[in-house]
mmCIF file of C-alpha atoms and ligand atoms in Angstrom:
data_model
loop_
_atom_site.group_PDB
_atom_site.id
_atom_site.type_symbol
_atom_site.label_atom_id
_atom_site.label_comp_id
_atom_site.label_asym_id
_atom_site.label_seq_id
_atom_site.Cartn_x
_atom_site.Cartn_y
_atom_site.Cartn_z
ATOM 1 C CA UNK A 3 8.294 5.786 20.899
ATOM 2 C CA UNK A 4 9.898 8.642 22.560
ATOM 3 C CA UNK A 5 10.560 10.445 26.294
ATOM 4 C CA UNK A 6 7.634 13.210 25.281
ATOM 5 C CA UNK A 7 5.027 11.134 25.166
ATOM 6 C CA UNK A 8 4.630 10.361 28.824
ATOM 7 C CA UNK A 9 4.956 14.450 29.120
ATOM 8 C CA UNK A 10 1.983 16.162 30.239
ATOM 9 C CA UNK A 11 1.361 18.847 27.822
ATOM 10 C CA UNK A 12 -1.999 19.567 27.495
ATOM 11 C CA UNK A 13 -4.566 19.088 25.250
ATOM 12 C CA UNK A 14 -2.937 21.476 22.106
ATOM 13 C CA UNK A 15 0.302 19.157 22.441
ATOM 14 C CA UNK A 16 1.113 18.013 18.618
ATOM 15 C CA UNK A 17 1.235 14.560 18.358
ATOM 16 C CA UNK A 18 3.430 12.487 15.618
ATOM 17 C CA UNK A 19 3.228 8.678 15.036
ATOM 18 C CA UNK A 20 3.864 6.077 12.119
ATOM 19 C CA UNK A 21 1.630 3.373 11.549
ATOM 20 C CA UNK A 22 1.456 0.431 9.964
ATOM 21 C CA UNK A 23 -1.316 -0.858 7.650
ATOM 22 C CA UNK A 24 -1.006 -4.792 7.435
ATOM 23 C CA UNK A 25 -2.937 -7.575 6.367
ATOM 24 C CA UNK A 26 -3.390 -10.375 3.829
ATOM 25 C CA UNK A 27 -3.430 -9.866 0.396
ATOM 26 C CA UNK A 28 -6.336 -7.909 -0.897
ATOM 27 C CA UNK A 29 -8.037 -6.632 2.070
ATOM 28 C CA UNK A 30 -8.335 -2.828 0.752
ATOM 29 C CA UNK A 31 -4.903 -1.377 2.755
ATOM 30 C CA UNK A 32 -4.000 0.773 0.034
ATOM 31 C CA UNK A 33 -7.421 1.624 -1.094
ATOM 32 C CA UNK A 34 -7.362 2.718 2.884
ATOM 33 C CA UNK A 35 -4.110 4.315 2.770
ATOM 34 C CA UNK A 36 -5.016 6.740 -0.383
ATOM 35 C CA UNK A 37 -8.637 7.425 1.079
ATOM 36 C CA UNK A 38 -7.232 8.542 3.880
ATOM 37 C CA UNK A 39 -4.565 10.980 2.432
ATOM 38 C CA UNK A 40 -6.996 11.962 -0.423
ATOM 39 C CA UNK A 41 -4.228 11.540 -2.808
ATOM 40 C CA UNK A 42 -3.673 8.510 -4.791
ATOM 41 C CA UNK A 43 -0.126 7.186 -4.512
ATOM 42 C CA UNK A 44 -0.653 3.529 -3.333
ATOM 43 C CA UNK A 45 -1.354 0.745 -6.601
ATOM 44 C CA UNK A 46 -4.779 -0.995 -5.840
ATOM 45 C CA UNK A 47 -6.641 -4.107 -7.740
ATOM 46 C CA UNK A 48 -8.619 -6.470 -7.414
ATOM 47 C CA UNK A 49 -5.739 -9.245 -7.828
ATOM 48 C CA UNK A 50 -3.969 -10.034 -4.686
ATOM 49 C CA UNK A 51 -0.517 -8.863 -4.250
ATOM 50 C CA UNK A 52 -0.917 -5.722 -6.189
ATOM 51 C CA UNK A 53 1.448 -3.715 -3.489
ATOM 52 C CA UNK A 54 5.018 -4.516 -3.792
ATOM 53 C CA UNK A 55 6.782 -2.310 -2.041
ATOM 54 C CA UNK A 56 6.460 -0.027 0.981
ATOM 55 C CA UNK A 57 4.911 3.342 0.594
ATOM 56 C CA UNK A 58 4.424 5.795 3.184
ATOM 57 C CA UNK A 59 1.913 8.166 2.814
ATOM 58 C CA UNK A 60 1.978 11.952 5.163
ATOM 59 C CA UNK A 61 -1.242 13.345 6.641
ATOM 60 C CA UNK A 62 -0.583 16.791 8.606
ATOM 61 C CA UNK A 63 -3.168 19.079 10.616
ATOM 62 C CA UNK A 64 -3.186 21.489 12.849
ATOM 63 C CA UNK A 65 -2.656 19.275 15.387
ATOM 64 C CA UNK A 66 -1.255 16.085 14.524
ATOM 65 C CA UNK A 67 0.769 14.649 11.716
ATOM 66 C CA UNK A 68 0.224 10.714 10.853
ATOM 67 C CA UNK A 69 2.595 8.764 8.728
ATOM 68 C CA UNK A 70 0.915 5.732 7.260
ATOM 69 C CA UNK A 71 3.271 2.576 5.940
ATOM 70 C CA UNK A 72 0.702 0.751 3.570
ATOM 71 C CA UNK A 73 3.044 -2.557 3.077
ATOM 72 C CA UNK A 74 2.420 -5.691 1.110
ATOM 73 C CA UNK A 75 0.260 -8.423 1.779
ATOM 74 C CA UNK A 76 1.121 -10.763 4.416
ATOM 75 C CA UNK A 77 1.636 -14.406 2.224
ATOM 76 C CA UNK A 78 4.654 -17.077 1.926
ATOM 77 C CA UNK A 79 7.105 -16.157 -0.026
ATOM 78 C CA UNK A 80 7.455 -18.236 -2.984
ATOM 79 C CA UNK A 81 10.835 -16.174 -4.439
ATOM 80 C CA UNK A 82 13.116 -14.072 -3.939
ATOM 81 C CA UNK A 83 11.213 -11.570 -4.175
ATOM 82 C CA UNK A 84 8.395 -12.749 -1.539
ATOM 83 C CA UNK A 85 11.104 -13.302 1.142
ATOM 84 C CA UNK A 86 12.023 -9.452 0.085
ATOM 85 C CA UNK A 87 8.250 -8.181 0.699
ATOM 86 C CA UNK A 88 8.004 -10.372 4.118
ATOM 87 C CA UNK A 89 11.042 -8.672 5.416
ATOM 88 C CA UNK A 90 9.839 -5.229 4.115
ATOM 89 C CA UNK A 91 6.549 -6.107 6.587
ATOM 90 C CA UNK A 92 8.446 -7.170 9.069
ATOM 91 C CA UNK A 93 10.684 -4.135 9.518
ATOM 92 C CA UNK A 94 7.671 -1.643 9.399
ATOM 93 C CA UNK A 95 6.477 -3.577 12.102
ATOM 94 C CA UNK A 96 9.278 -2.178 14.057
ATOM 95 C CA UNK A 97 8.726 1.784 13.123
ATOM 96 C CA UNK A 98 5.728 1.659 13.826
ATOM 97 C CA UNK A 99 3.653 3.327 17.064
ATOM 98 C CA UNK A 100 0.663 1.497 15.967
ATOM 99 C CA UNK A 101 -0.703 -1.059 13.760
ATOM 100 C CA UNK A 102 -3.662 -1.557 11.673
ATOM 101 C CA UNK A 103 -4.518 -5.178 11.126
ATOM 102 C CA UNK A 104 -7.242 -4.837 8.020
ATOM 103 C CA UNK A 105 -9.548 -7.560 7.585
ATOM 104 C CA UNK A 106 -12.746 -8.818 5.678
ATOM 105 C CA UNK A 107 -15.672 -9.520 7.611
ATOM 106 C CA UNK A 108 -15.331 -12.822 7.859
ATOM 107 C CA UNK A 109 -15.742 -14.721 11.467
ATOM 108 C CA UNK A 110 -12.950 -17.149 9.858
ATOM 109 C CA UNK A 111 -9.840 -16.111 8.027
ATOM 110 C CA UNK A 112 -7.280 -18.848 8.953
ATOM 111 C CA UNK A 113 -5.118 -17.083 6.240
ATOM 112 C CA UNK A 114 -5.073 -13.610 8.130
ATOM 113 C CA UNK A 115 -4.811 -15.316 11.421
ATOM 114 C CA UNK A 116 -1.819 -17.341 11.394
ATOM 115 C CA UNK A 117 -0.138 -13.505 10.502
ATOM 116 C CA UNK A 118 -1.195 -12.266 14.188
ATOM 117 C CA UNK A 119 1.712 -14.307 15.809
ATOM 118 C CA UNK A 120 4.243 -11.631 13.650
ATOM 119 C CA UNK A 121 2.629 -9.310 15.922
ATOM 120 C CA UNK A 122 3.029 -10.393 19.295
ATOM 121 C CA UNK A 123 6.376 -8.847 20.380
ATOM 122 C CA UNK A 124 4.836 -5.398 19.144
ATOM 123 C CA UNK A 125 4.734 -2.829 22.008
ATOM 124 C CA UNK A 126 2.713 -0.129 20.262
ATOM 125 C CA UNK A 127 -1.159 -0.193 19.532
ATOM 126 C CA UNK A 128 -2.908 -2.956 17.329
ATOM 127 C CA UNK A 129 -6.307 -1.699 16.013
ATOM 128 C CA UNK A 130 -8.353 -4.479 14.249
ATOM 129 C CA UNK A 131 -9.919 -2.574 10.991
ATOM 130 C CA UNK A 132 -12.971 -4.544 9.923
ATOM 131 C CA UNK A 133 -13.017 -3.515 6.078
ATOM 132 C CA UNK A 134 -15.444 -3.465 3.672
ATOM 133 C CA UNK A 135 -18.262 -3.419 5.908
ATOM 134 C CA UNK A 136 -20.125 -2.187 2.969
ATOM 135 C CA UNK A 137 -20.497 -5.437 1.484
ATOM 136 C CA UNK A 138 -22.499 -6.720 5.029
ATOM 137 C CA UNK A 139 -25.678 -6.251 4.702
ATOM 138 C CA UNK A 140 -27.097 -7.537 7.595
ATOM 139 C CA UNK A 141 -24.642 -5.479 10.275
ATOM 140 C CA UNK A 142 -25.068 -7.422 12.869
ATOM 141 C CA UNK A 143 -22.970 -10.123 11.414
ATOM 142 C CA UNK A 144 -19.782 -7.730 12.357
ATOM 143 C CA UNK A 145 -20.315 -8.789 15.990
ATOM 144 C CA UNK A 146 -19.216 -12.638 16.016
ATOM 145 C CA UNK A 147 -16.549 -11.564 13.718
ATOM 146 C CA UNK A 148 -15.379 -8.779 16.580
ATOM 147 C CA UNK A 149 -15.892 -11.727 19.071
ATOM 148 C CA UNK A 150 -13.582 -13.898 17.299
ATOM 149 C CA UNK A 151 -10.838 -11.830 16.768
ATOM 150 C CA UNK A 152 -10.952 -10.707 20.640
ATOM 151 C CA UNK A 153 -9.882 -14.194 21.491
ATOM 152 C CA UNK A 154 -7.376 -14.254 19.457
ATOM 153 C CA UNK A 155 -5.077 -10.670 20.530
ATOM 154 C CA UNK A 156 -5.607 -8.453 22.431
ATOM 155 C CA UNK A 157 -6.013 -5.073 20.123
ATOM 156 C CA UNK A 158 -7.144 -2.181 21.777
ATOM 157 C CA UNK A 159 -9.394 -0.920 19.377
ATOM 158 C CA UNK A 160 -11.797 -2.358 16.675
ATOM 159 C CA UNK A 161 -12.901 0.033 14.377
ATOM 160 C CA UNK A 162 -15.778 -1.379 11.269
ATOM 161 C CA UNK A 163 -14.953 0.746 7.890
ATOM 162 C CA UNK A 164 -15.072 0.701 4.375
ATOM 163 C CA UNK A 165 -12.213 2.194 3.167
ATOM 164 C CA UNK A 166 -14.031 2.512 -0.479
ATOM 165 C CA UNK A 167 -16.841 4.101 0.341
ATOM 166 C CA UNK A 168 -14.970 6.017 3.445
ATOM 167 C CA UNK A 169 -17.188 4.949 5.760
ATOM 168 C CA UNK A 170 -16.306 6.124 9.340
ATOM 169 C CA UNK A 171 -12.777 7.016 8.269
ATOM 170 C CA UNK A 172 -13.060 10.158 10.295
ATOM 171 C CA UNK A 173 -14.000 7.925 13.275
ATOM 172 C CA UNK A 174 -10.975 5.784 12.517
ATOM 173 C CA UNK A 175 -8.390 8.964 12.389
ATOM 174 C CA UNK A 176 -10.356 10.161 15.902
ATOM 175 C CA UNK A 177 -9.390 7.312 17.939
ATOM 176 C CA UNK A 178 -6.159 6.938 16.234
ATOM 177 C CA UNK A 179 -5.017 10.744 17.444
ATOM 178 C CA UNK A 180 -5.732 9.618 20.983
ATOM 179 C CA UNK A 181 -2.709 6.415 20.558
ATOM 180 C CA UNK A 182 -0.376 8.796 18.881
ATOM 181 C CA UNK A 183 2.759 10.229 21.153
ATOM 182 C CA UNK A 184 3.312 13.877 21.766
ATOM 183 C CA UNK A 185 6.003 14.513 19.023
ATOM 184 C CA UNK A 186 6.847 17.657 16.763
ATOM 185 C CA UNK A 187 5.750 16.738 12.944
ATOM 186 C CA UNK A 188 8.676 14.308 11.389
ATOM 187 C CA UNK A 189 8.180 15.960 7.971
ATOM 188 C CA UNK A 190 7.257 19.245 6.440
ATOM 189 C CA UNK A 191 3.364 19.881 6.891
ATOM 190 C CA UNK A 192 2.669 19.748 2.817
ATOM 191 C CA UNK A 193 5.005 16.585 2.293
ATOM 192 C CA UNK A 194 2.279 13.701 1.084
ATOM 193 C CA UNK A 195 4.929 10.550 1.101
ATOM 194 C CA UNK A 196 9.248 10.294 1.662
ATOM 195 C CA UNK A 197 9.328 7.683 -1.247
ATOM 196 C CA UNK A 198 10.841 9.891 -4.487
ATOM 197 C CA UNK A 199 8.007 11.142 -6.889
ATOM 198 C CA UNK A 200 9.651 8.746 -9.435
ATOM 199 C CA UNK A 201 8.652 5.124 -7.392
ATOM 200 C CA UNK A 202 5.276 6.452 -7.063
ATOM 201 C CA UNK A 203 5.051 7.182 -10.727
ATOM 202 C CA UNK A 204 6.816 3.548 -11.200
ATOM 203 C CA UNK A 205 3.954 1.956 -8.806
ATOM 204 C CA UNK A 206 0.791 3.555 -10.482
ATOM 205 C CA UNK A 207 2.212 2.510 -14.220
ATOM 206 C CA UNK A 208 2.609 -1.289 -12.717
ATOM 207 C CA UNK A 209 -0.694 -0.659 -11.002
ATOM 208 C CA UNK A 210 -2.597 -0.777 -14.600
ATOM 209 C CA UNK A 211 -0.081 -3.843 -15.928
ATOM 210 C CA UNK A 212 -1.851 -5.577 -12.577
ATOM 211 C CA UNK A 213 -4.812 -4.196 -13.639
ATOM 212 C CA UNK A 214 -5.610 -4.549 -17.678
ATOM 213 C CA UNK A 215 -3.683 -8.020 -17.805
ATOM 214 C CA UNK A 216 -4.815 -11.836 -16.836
ATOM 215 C CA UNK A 217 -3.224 -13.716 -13.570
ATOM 216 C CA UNK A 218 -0.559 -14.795 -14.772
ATOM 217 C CA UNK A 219 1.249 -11.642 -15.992
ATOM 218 C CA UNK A 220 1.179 -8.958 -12.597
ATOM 219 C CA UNK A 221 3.363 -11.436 -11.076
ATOM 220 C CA UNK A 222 6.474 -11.670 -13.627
ATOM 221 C CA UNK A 223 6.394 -7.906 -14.450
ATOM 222 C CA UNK A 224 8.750 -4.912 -12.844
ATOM 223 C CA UNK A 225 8.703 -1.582 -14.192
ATOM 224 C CA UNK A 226 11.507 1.198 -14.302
ATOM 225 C CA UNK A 227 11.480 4.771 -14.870
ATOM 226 C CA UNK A 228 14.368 5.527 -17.030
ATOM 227 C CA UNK A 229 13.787 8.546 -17.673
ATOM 228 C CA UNK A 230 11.529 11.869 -15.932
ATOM 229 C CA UNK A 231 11.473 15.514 -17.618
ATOM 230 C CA UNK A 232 9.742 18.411 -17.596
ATOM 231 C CA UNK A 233 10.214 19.964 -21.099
ATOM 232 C CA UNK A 234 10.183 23.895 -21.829
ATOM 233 C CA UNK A 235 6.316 24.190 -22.762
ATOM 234 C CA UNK A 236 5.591 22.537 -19.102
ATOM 235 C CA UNK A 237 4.565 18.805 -20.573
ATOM 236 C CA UNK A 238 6.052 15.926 -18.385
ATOM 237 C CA UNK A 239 8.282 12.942 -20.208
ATOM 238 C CA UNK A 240 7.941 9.895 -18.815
ATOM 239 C CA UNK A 241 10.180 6.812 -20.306
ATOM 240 C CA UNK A 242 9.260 3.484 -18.562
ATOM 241 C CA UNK A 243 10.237 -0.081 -19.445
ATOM 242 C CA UNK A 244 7.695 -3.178 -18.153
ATOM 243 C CA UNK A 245 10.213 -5.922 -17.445
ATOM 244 C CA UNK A 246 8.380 -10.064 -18.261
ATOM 245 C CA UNK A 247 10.246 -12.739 -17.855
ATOM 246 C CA UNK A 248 9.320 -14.430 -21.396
ATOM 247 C CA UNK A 249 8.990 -13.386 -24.991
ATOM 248 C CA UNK A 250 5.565 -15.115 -24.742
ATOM 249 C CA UNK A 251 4.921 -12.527 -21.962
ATOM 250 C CA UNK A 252 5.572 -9.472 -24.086
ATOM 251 C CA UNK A 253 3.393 -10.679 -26.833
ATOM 252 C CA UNK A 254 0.615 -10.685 -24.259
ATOM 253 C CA UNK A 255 1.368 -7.599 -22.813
ATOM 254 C CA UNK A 256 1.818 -5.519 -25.912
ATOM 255 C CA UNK A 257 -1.520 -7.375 -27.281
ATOM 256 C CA UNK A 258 -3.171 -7.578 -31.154
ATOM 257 C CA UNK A 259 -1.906 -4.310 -32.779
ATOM 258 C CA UNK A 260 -0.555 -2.966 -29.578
ATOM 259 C CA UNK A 261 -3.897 -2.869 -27.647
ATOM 260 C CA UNK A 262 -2.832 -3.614 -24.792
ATOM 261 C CA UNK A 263 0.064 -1.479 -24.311
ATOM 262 C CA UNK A 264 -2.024 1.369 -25.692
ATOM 263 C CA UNK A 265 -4.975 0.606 -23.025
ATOM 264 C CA UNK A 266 -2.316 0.699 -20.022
ATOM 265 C CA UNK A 267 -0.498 3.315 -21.400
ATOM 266 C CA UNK A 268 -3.661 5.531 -21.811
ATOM 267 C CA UNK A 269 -4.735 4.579 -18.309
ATOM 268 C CA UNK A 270 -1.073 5.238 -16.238
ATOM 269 C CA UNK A 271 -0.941 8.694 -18.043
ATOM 270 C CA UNK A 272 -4.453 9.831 -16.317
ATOM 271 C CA UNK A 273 -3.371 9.044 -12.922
ATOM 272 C CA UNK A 274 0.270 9.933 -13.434
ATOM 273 C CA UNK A 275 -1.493 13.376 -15.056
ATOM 274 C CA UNK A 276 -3.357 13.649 -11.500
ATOM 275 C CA UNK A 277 -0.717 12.151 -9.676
ATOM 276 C CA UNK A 278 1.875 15.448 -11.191
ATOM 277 C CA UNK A 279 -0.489 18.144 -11.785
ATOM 278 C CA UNK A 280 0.409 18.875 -15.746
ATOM 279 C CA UNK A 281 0.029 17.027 -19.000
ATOM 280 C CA UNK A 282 2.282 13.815 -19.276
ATOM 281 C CA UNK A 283 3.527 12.413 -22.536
ATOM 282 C CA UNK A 284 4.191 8.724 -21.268
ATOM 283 C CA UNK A 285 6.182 6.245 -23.308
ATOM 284 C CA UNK A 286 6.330 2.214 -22.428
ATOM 285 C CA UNK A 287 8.310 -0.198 -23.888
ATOM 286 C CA UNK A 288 8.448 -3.988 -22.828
ATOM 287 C CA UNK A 289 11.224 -5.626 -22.345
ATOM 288 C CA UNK A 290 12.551 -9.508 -21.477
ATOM 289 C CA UNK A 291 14.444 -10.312 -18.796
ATOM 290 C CA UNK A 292 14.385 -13.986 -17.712
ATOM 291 C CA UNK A 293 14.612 -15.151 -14.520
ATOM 292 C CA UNK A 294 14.685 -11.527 -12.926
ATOM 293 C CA UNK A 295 12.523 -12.107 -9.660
ATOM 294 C CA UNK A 296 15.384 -14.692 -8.243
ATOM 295 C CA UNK A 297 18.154 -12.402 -9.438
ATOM 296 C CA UNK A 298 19.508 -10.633 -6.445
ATOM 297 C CA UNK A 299 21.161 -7.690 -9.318
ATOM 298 C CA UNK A 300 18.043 -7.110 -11.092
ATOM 299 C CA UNK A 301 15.875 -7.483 -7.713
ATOM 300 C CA UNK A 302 18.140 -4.112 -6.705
ATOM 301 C CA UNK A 303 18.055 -2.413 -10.357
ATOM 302 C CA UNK A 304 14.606 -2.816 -9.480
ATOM 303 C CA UNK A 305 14.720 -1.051 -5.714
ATOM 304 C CA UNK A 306 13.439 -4.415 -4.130
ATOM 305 C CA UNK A 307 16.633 -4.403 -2.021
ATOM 306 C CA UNK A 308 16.483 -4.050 1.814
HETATM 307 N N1 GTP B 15 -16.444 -3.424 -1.339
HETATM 308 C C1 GTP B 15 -15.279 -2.927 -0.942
HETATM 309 N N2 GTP B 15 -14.175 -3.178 -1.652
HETATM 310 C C2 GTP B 15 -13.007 -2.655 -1.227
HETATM 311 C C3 GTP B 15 -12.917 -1.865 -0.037
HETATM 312 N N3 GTP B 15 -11.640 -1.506 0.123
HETATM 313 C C4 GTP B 15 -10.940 -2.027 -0.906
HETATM 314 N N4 GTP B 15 -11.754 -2.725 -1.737
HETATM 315 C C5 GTP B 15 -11.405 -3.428 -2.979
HETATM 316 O O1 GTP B 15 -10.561 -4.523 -2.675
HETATM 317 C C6 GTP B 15 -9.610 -4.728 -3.729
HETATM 318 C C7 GTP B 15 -8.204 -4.745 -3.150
HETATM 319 O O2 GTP B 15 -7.877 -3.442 -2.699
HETATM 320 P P1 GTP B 15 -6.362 -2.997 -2.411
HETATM 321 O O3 GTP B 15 -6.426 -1.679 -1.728
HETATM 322 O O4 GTP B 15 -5.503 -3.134 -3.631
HETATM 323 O O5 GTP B 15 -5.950 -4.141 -1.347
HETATM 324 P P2 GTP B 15 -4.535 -4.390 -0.648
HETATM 325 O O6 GTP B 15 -4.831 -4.919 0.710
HETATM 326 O O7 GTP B 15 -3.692 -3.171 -0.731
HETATM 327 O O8 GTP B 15 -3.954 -5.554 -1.559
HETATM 328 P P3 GTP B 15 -2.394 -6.013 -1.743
HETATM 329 O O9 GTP B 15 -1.598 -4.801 -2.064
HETATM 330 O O10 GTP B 15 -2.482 -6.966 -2.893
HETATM 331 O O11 GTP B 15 -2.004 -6.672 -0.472
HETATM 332 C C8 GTP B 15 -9.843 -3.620 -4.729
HETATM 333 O O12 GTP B 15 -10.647 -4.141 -5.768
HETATM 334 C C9 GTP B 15 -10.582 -2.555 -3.937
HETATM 335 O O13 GTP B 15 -11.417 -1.733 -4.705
HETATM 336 C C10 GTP B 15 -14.140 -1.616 0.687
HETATM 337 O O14 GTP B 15 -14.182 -0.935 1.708
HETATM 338 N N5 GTP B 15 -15.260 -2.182 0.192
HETATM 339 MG MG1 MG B 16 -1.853 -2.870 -1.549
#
């Protein structure tokens, strides 16, 4: 937070904040954080954990600018890699002006509650986000859940939405303006995220590994972009390797015939096609590297280094 804020300068003053979207795993923070920028460049499933890495997403007016942090589900680490994500939480915690808790509407969610104590040395703005009120369909049952949570910490907002169905999103960026300091834009006005075009295109191909495989397999996969071009005739070539742990990994991920391979392949290239604006000619190879999510080398080949 800086000097300016506590500046009177009327009601046309620009105001500039980061905030933090945080929660347990699978509560719809990246679904929120790409509704809200109208641009998908956050991963989202329905498996828990599908975020892996910090992504900030820009959203510029006329009269404010908001940088969003959508960050991994809160959980205990199990690896290497888990202690990585918790301290990638963590950290955002400190950039941040405000904070968006996100939960289900649930009047008990031991699981997201025992998170709150990360937040109590926060001296910005915590906003409980009720999400997915879509799936209530008797509204009134948001109230005890409100009630609960007001017990609990003292946020100074609560704001019901459905980030799927962008329901009162509008309402949510309204009452957000009024936390945010009086601060000159951070980035340019049409900047949509600081993380390099490449990790987004890395996150939405691991996004449809998550996706089009079982449990088991989102968890021991990585995927790197070794190569991004734009050849003469305008098409985009992408060269990505998806990283398993096991041979008996690959076999699954490549599938009968290379089904499976073919299916995610098929599916990355539409978004990544969206995602860059031109026709992409995307090519995937698997790869084994055992043992990779406790190796602090490949954890950095990887960008999971803080
Ligand atoms: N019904 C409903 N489903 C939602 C809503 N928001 C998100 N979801 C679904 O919830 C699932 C998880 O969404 P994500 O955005 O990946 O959740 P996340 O909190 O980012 O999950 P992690 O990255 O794993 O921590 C997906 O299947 C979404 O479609 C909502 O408002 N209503
Ligand atoms: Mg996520």
């Amino acid at each position: 937070m800086t000097e300016t804020e506590n500046r009177s300068e009327g009601p046309a003053a620009f105001r500039s904040g980061f905030i933090s979207i945080v929660g347990k795993p699978n509560v719809g923070k990246s679904t929120l954080l790409n509704h809200l920028l109208g641009e998908k460049i956050a991963p989202v499933s329905k498996k828990p954990q599908t975020t892996r890495e910090v992504i900030h997403g820009i959203r510029t007016d006329e009269t404010s600018q908001i940088i969003f942090i959508d960050t991994p589900g809160m959980h205990k680490p199990k690896d290497a890699l888990g202690e990585l994500m918790v301290q990638e939480i963590k950290r955002t915690l400190g950039e941040a002006d405000i904070i968006y808790f996100v939960v289900e509407p649930q009047p008990k969610d031991e699981e997201s509650e025992r998170f709150l104590g990360l937040l109590k040395d926060f001296r910005g703005s915590v906003f409980l986000l009720i999400n997915k009120v879509d799936e209530l369909e008797d509204k009134s049952r948001m109230l005890p859940v409100i009630d609960h949570y007001q017990r609990l910490f003292e946020f100074k907002e609560f704001v019901p939405i459905s980030a799927l169905r962008k329901i009162a999103l509008d309402t949510l960026l309204e009452v957000t303006r009024k936390y945010l300091p009086v601060h000159p834009p951070y980035f340019p006005a049409d900047m949509i995220s600081d993380r390099p075009i490449r990790d987004i295109v890395k996150e939405l191909i691991r996004e449809k590994v998550v996706r089009f495989t079982g449990e088991e397999i989102p968890y021991v996969t990585a995927v790197s972009v070794e190569e991004m071009s734009e050849r003469d005739d305008g098409l985009i070539e992408i060269h990505a390797n998806i990283f398993v742990d096991k041979e008996s990994q690959k076999g699954i991920l490549i599938g009968k015939g290379g089904t499976k391979i073919k299916q995610i392949g098929q599916a990355a290239r539409q978004d990544l096609e969206r995602f860059l604006g031109g026709h992409v000619y995307l090519d995937l190879r698997v790869k084994v590297l055992p043992g990779w999510k406790n190796d602090p080398s490949r954890l950095k080949d990887f960008g999971y280094s803080s």
